[in-house]
Coordinates of C-alpha atoms and ligand atoms in Angstrom, one line a residue:
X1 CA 0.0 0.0 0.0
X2 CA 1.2 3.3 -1.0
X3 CA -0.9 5.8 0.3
X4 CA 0.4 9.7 1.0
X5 CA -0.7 11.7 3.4
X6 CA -0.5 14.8 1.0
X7 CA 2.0 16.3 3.2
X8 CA 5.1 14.3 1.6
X9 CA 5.2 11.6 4.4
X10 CA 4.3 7.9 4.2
X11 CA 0.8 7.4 6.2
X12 CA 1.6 3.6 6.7
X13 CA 5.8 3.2 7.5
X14 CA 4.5 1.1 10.6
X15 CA 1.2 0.3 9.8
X16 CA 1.6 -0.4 6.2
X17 CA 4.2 -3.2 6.8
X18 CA 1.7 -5.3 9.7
X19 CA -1.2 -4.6 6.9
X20 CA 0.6 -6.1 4.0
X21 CA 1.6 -9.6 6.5
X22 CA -2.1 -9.9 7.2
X23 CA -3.1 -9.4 3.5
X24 CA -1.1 -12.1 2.9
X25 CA -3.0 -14.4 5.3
X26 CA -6.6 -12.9 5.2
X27 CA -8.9 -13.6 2.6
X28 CA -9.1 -9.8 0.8
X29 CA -10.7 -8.7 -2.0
X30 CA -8.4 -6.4 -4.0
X31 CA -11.4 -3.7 -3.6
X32 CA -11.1 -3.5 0.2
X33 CA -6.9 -2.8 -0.4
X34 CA -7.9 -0.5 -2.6
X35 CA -10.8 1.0 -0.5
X36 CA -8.1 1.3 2.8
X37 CA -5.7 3.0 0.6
X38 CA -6.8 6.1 1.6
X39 CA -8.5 8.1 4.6
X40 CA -12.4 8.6 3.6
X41 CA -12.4 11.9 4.9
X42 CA -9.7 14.3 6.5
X43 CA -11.4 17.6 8.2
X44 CA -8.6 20.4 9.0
X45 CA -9.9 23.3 10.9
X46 CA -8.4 25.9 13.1
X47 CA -9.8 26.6 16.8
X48 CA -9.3 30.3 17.9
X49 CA -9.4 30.5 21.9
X50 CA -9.6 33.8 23.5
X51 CA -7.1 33.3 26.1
X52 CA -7.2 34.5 29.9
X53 CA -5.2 37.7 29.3
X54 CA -7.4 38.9 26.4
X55 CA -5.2 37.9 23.5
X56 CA -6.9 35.3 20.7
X57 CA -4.7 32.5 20.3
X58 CA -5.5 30.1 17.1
X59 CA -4.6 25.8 17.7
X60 CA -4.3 23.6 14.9
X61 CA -7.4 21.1 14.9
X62 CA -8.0 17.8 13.2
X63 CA -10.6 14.6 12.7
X64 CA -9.8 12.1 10.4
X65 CA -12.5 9.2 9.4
X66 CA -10.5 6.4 7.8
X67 CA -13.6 4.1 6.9
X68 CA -17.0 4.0 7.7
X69 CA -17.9 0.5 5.5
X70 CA -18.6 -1.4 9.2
X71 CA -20.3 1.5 10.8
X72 CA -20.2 5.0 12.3
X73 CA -16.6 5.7 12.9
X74 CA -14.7 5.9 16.4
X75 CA -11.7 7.2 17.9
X76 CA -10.4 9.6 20.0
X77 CA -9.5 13.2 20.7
X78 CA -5.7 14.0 21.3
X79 CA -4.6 17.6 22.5
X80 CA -1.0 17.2 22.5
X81 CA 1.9 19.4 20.8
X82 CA 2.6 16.5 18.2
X83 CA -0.6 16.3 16.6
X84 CA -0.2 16.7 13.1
X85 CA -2.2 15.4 10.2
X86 CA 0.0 12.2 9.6
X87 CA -0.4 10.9 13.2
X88 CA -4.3 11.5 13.6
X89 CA -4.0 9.7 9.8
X90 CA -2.4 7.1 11.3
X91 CA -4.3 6.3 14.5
X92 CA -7.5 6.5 12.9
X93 CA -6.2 3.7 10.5
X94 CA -5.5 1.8 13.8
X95 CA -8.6 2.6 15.2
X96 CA -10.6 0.9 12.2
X97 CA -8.3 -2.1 12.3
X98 CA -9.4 -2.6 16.8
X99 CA -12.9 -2.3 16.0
X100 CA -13.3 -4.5 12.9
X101 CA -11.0 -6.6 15.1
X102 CA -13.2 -6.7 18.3
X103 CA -16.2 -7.0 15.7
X104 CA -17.8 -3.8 17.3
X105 CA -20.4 -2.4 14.4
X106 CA -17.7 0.6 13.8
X107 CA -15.1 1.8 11.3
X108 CA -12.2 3.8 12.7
X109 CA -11.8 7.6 13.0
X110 CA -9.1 10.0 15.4
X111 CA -9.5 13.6 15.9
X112 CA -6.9 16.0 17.9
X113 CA -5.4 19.6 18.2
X114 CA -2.2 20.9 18.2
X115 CA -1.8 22.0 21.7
X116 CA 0.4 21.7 25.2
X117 CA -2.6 21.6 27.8
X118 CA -0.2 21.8 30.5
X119 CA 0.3 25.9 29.3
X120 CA -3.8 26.2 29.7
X121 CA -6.0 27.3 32.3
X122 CA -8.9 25.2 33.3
X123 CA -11.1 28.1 31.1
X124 CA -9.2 28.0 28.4
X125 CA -9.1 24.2 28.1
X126 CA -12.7 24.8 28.3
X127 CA -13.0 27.1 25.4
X128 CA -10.8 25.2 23.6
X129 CA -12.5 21.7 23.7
X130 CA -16.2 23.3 22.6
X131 CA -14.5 25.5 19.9
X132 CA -13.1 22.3 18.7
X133 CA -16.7 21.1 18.8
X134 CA -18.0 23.8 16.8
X135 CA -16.1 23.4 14.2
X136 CA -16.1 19.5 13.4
X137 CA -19.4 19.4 14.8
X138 CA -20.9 19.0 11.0
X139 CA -18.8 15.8 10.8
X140 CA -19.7 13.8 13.8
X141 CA -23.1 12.7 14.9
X142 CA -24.1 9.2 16.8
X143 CA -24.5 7.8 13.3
X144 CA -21.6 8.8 11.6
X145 CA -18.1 9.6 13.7
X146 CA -18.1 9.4 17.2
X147 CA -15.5 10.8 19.7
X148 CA -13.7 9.6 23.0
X149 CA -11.0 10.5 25.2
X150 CA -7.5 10.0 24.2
X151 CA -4.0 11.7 25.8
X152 CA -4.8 15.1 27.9
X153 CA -8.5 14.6 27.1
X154 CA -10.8 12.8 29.6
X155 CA -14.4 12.2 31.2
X156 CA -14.8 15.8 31.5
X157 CA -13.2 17.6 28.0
X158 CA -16.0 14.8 27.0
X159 CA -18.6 16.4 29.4
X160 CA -18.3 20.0 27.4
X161 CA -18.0 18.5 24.0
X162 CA -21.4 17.2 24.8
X163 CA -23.0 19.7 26.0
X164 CA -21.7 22.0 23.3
X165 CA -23.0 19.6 20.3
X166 CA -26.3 19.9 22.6
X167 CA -26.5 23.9 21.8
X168 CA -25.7 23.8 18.9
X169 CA -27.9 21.0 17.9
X170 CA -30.9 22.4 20.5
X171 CA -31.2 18.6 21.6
X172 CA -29.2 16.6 24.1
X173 CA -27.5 13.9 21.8
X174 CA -25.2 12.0 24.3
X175 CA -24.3 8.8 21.6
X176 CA -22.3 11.5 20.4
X177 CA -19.2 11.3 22.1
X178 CA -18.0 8.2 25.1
X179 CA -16.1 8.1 27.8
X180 CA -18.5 11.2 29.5
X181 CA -19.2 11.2 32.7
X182 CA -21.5 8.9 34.8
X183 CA -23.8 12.1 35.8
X184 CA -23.8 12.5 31.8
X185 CA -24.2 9.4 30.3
X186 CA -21.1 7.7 30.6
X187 CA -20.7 3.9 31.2
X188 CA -19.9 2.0 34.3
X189 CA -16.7 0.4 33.7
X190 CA -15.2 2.9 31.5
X191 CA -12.3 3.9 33.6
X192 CA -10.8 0.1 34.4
X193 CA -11.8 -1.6 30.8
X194 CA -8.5 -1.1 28.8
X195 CA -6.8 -2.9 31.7
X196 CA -9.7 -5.0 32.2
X197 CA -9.8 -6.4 28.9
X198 CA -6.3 -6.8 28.8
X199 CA -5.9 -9.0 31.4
X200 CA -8.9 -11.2 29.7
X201 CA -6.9 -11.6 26.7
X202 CA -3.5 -12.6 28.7
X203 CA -5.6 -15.0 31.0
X204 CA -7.1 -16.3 27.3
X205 CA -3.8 -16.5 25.7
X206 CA -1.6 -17.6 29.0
X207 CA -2.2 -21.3 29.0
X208 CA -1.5 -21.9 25.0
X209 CA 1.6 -20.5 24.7
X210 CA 2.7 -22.8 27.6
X211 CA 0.9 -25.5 26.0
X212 CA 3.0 -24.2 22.4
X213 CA 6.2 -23.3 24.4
X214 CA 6.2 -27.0 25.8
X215 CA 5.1 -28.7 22.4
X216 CA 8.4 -26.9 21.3
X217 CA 10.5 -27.7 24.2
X218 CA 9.2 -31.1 23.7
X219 CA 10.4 -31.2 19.6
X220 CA 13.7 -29.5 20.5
X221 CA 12.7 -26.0 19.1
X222 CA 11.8 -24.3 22.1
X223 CA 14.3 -21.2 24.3
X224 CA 14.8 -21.5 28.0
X225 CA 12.3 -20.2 29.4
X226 CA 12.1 -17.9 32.3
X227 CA 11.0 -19.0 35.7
X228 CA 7.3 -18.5 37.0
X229 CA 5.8 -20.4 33.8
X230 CA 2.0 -20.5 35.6
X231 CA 2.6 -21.7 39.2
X232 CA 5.3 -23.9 38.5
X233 CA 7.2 -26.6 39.8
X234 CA 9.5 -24.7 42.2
X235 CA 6.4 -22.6 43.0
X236 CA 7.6 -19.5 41.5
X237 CA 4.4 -16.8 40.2
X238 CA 4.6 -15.5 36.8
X239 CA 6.4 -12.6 36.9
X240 CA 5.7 -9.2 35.5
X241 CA 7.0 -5.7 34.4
X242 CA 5.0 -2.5 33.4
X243 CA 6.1 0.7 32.3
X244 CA 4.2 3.5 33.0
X245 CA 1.9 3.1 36.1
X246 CA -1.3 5.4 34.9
X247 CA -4.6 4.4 34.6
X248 CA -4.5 1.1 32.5
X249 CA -1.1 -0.1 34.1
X250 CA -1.8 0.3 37.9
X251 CA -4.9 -1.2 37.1
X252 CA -3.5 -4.1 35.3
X253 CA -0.9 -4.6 38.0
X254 CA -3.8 -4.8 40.4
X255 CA -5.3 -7.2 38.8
X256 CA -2.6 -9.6 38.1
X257 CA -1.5 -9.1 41.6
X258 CA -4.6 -10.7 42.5
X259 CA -4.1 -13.0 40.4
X260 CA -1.1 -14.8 41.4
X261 CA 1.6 -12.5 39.4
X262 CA 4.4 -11.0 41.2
X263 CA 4.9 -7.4 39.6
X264 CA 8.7 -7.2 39.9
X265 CA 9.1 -3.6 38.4
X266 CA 7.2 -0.6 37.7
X267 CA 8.1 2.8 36.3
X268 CA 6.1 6.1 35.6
X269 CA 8.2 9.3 34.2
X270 CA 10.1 10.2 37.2
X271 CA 11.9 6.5 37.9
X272 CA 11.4 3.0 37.9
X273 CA 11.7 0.8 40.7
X274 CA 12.6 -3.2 40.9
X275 CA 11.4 -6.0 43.9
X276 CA 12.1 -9.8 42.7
X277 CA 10.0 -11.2 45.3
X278 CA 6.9 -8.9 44.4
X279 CA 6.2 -5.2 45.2
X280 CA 3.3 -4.0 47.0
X281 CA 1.0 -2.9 43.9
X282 CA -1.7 -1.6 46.4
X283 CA 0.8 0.5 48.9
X284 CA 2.3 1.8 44.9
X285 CA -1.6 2.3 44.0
X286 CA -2.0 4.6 47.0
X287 CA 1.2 6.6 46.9
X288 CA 0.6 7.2 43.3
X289 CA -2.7 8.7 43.8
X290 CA -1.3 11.1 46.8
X291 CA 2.3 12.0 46.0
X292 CA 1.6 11.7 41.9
X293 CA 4.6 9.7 41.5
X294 CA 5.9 6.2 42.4
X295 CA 7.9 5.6 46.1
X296 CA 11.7 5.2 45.4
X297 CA 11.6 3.1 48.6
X298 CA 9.3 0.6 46.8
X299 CA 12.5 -1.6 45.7
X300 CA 15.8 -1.0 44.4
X301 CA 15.4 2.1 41.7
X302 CA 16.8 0.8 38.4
X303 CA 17.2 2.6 35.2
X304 CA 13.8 3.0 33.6
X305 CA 15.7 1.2 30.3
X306 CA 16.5 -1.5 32.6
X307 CA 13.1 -2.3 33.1
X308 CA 12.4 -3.2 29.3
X309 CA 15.4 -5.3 29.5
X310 CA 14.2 -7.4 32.2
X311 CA 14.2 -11.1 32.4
X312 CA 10.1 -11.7 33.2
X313 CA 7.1 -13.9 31.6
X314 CA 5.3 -10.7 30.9
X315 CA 6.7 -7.5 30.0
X316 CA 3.4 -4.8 30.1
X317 CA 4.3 -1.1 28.4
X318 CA 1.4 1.1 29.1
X319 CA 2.5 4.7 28.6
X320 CA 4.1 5.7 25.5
X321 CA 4.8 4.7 21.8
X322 CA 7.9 3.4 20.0
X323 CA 9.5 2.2 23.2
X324 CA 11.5 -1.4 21.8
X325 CA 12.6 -0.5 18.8
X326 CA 15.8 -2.0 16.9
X327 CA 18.0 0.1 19.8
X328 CA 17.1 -2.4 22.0
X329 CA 14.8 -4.9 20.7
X330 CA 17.3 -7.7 21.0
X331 CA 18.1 -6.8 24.9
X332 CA 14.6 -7.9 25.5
X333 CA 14.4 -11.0 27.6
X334 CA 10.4 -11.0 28.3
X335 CA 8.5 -13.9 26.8
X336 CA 5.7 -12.2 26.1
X337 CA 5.1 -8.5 25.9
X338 CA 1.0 -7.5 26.3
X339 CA 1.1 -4.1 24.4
X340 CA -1.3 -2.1 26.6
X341 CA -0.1 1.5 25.3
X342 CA -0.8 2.1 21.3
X343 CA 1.9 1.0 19.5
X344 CA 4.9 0.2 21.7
X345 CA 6.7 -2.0 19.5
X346 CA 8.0 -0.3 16.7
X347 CA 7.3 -2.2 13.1
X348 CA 11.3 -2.4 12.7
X349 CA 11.6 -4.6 16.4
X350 CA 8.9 -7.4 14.7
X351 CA 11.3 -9.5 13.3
X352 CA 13.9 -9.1 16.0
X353 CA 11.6 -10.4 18.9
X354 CA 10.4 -12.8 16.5
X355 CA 13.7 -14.5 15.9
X356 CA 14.3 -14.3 19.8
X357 CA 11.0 -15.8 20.6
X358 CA 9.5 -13.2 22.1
X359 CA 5.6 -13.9 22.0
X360 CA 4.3 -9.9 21.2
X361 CA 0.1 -9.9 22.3
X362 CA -0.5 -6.8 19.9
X363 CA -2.3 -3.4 21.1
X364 CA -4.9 -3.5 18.4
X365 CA -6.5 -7.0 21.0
X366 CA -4.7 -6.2 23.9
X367 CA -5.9 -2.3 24.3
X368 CA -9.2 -2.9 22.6
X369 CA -11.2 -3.2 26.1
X370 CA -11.5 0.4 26.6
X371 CA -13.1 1.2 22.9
X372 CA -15.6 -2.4 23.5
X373 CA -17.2 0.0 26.6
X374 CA -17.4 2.8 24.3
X375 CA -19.3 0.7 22.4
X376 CA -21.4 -0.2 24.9
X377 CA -21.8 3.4 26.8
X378 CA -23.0 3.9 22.6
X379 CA -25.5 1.5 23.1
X380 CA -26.8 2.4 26.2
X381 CA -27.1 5.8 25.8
X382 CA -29.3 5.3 22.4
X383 CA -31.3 2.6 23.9
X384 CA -31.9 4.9 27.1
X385 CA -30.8 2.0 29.1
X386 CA -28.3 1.9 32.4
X387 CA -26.5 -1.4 32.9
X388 CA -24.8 -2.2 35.8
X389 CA -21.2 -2.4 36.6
X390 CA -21.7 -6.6 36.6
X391 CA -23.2 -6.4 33.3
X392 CA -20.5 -4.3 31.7
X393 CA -17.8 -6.3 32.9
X394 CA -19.7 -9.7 32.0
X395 CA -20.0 -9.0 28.2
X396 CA -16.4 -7.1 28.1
X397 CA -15.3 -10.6 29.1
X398 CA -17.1 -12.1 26.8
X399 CA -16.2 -10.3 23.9
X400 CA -12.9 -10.1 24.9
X401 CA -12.2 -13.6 24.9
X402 CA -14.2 -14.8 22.1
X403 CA -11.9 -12.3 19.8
X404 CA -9.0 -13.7 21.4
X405 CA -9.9 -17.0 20.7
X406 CA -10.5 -16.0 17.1
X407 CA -7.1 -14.1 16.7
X408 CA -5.2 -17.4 18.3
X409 CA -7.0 -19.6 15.7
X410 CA -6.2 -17.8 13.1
X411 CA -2.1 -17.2 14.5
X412 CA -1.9 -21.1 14.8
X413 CA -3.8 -22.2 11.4
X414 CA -1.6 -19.9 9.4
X415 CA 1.4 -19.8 11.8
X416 CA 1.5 -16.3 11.8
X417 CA 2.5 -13.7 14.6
X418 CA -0.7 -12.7 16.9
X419 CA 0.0 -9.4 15.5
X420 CA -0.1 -10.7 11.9
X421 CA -3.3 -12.7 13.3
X422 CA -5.4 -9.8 14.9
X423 CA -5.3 -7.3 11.1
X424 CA -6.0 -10.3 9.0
X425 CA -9.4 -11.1 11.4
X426 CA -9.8 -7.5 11.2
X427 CA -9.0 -7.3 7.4
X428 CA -11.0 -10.1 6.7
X429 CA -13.7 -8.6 8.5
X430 CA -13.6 -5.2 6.1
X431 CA -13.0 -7.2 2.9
X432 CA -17.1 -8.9 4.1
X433 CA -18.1 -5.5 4.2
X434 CA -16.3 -4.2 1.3
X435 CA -17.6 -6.7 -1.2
X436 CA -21.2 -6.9 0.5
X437 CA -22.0 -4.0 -1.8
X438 CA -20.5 -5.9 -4.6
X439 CA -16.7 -7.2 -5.5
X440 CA -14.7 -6.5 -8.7
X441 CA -15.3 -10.0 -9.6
X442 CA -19.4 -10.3 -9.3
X443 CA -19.2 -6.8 -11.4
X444 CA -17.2 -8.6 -13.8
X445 CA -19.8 -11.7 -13.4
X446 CA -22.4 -9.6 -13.8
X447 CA -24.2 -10.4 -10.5
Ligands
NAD1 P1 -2.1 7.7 31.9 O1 -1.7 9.1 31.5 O2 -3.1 7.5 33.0 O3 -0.8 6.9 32.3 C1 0.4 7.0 31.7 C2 1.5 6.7 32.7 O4 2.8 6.6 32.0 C3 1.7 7.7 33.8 O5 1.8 7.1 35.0 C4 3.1 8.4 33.4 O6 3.8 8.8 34.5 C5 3.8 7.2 32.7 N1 4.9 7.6 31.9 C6 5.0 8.7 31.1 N2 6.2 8.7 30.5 C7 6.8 7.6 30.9 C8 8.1 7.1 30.7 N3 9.0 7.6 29.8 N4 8.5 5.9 31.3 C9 7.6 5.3 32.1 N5 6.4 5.8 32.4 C10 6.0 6.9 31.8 O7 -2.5 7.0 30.5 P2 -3.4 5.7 30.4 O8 -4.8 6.0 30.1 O9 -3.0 4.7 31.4 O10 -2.8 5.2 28.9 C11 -1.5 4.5 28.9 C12 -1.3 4.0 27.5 O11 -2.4 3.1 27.1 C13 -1.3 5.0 26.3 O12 -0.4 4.6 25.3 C14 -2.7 5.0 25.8 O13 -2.8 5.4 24.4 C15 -3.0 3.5 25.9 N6 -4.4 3.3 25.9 C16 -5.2 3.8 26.9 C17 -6.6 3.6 26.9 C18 -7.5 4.0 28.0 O14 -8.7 3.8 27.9 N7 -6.9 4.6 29.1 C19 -7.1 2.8 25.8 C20 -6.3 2.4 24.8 C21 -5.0 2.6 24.9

């Protein structure tokens, strides 16, 4: 795929690559390669905000819908000094790649503006996030493109980007945008369900790659592997490391915790610390949400690069993107790495971890809990209905595992990567809704 962003730079570098492996493993009509080529619509405006001192300050703004053929689209809303046309491009390729993936009825979309928050007042942000509104607000709709938080956005940009579409619409329209607040809308189980569904696709996944790691031991074929496979013979836990100890991966850690994991290292962005036998995820939990930062006295503090390098069963990055790349893809001694942040792995490290048997549960599954609430805060809101927090976490499961079951079929029938796995059951998914309207070939058939 060659597609150009029409600003010089190649849209798909990363993506491009992962989508070309599962083209060669999905059943795709040459009309749905065609069709993803390029971004179905890409909406530039500007937002002018009248600042706190009087001056008028004008922010880059963008929402990109990459395809609609499923359904409405769905993404996020970034505010963050990087935005630029190529990355909101990008994402909202991504984003149509989880949700064909998770089969949720939507095609994929991203929106953002060019912006450093931390410089705002509260009533600026304000001003900011329903001028953005006003001027995309001709491109979204409950039927058509639907927003959600995404970095320095949350629950309440959401609450004024809702009430804004509701003056200018002169209804209230909450389908419109997810991830709101309870008080307007928003869904029970929002705030833990990308580390909720996470941990359902590692406790999907967790007992076949044992059960493949020991068929390979068995043949010959298999690495060492690192202690703590399951509860194992000398009694060791599985271990785990996670960078970035936010909202998915303190939650995560909690839950694995609970679960029988030891969590043997945890970062955030002012240092990482290290405990073989186990730190105390709740006493980290509780500082974190007082102090803002993680204890040094939690463990030995280790370089946060360290931490990547780590010998564990698990290795969890949830904060930022591109961090194992070819610098230091072959340091990594994790057997499996649960990509919880969006895009973590850099295309270039693939092959490297690959080779080294490093087992890579890709973000487009592993991440996808927090967009399968969306759907269903979507569903509730235009069915007027309020499930309860049981419910919601119920049919996360459920959908969670069944598409991890689906994505492991496929990996182990075409002996592909899970990455590789997870676009082709979303390709394939595109391509049945591509050539629903008609293929190439019935065209050529004549029927
Ligand atoms: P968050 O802001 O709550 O947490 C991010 C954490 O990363 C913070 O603790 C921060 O201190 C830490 N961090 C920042 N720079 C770091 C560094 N250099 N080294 C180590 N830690 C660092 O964000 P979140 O909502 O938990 O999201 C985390 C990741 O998960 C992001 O990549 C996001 O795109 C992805 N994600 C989140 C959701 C969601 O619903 N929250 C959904 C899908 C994907």
């Amino acid at each position: 795929m060659s597609a150009t962003t029409g600003e010089g730079t190649s849209l798909f570098e990363g993506v491009g690559a992962r989508l070309e492996a599962a083209a060669r493993v999905a059943e795709v009509s040459d009309d749905t390669l065609e069709r993803l080529s390029l971004p179905q619509s890409v909406l530039k405006v500007s937002v002018p905000v009248r600042m706190d001192d009087g001056s008028l300050r004008t922010f880059p703004g963008y929402r990109v819908r990459y395809d609609a053929t499923r359904g409405p689209t769905k993404g996020g809303i970034r505010f963050h000094p990087r935005v630029n046309t190529d990355e909101v491009q990008s994402l909202a390729f991504w984003m149509t790649f989880k949700c064909a993936c998770l089969d949720l009825p939507f095609g994929g979309a991203k929106g953002g503006v060019t912006v450093d928050t931390k410089q705002l007042s509260l009533a600026e942000l304000e001003r900011l996030s329903r001028k953005y509104i006003d001027q995309i607000a001709d491109a979204i709709g409950p039927d058509m493109d639907i927003p959600a938080p995404d970095m320095y956005t949350n629950a309440m940009v959401m609450g004024w980007m809702v009430d804004e579409y509701a003056t200018i619409k002169r209804a209230r329209i909450p389908a419109v945008i997810t991830g709101k607040p309870l008080a307007l809308g928003g869904s029970l189980g929002r705030e833990t369900a990308t580390a909720d569904g996470a941990f359902h696709v590692l406790k999907t996944l967790r007992p076949k790659l044992l059960e493949a790691d020991d068929a390979a031991a068995a043949s010959g074929r298999g690495r060492d592997a690192p202690s703590g496979r399951g509860i194992s013979a000398d009694g060791s836990a599985p271990s785990v490391a996670i960078q970035g100890f936010g909202n998915a991966g303190a939650r995560i850690a909690e839950l694995l915790a609970h679960a029988g994991y030891r969590v043997v290292a945890a970062s955030d962005s002012t240092r990482a610390v290290r405990f073989d036998e186990g730190l105390d995820v709740a006493a980290l939990r509780e500082a974190k949400s007082s102090d803002g930062e993680l204890p040094a006295n939690a463990g030995e503090e280790i370089d946060p690069e360290e931490l990547l390098e780590l010998e564990v069963d698990v290795l969890i990055p949830a904060a930022l993107e591109d961090v194992i790349t070819p610098d230091n893809a072959d340091r990594v001694r994790a057997r499996s790495i649960l990509e919880v942040a969006n895009g973590p792995v850099a295309a270039e490290a693939d092959e490297t971890l690959a080779a080294n048997g490093v087992t890579v549960i890709p973000d487009i599954l592993a991440n996808a809990g927090g967009v399968t609430v969306s759907y269903f805060e979507w569903v509730q809101n235009r069915g007027g209905l309020r499930w309860s927090a049981q419910e919601v976490s119920d049919r996360l499961e459920e959908q969670m595992v069944r598409e991890t079951e689906n994505v492991w079929k496929i990996a182990s029938e075409c002996e592909v990567s899970l990455r590789t796995a997870a676009y082709a059951l979303g390709l394939e998914r595109i391509s049945e809704a591509v050539d629903a309207t008609g293929s190439a070939e019935a065209y050529r058939n004549g029927r």
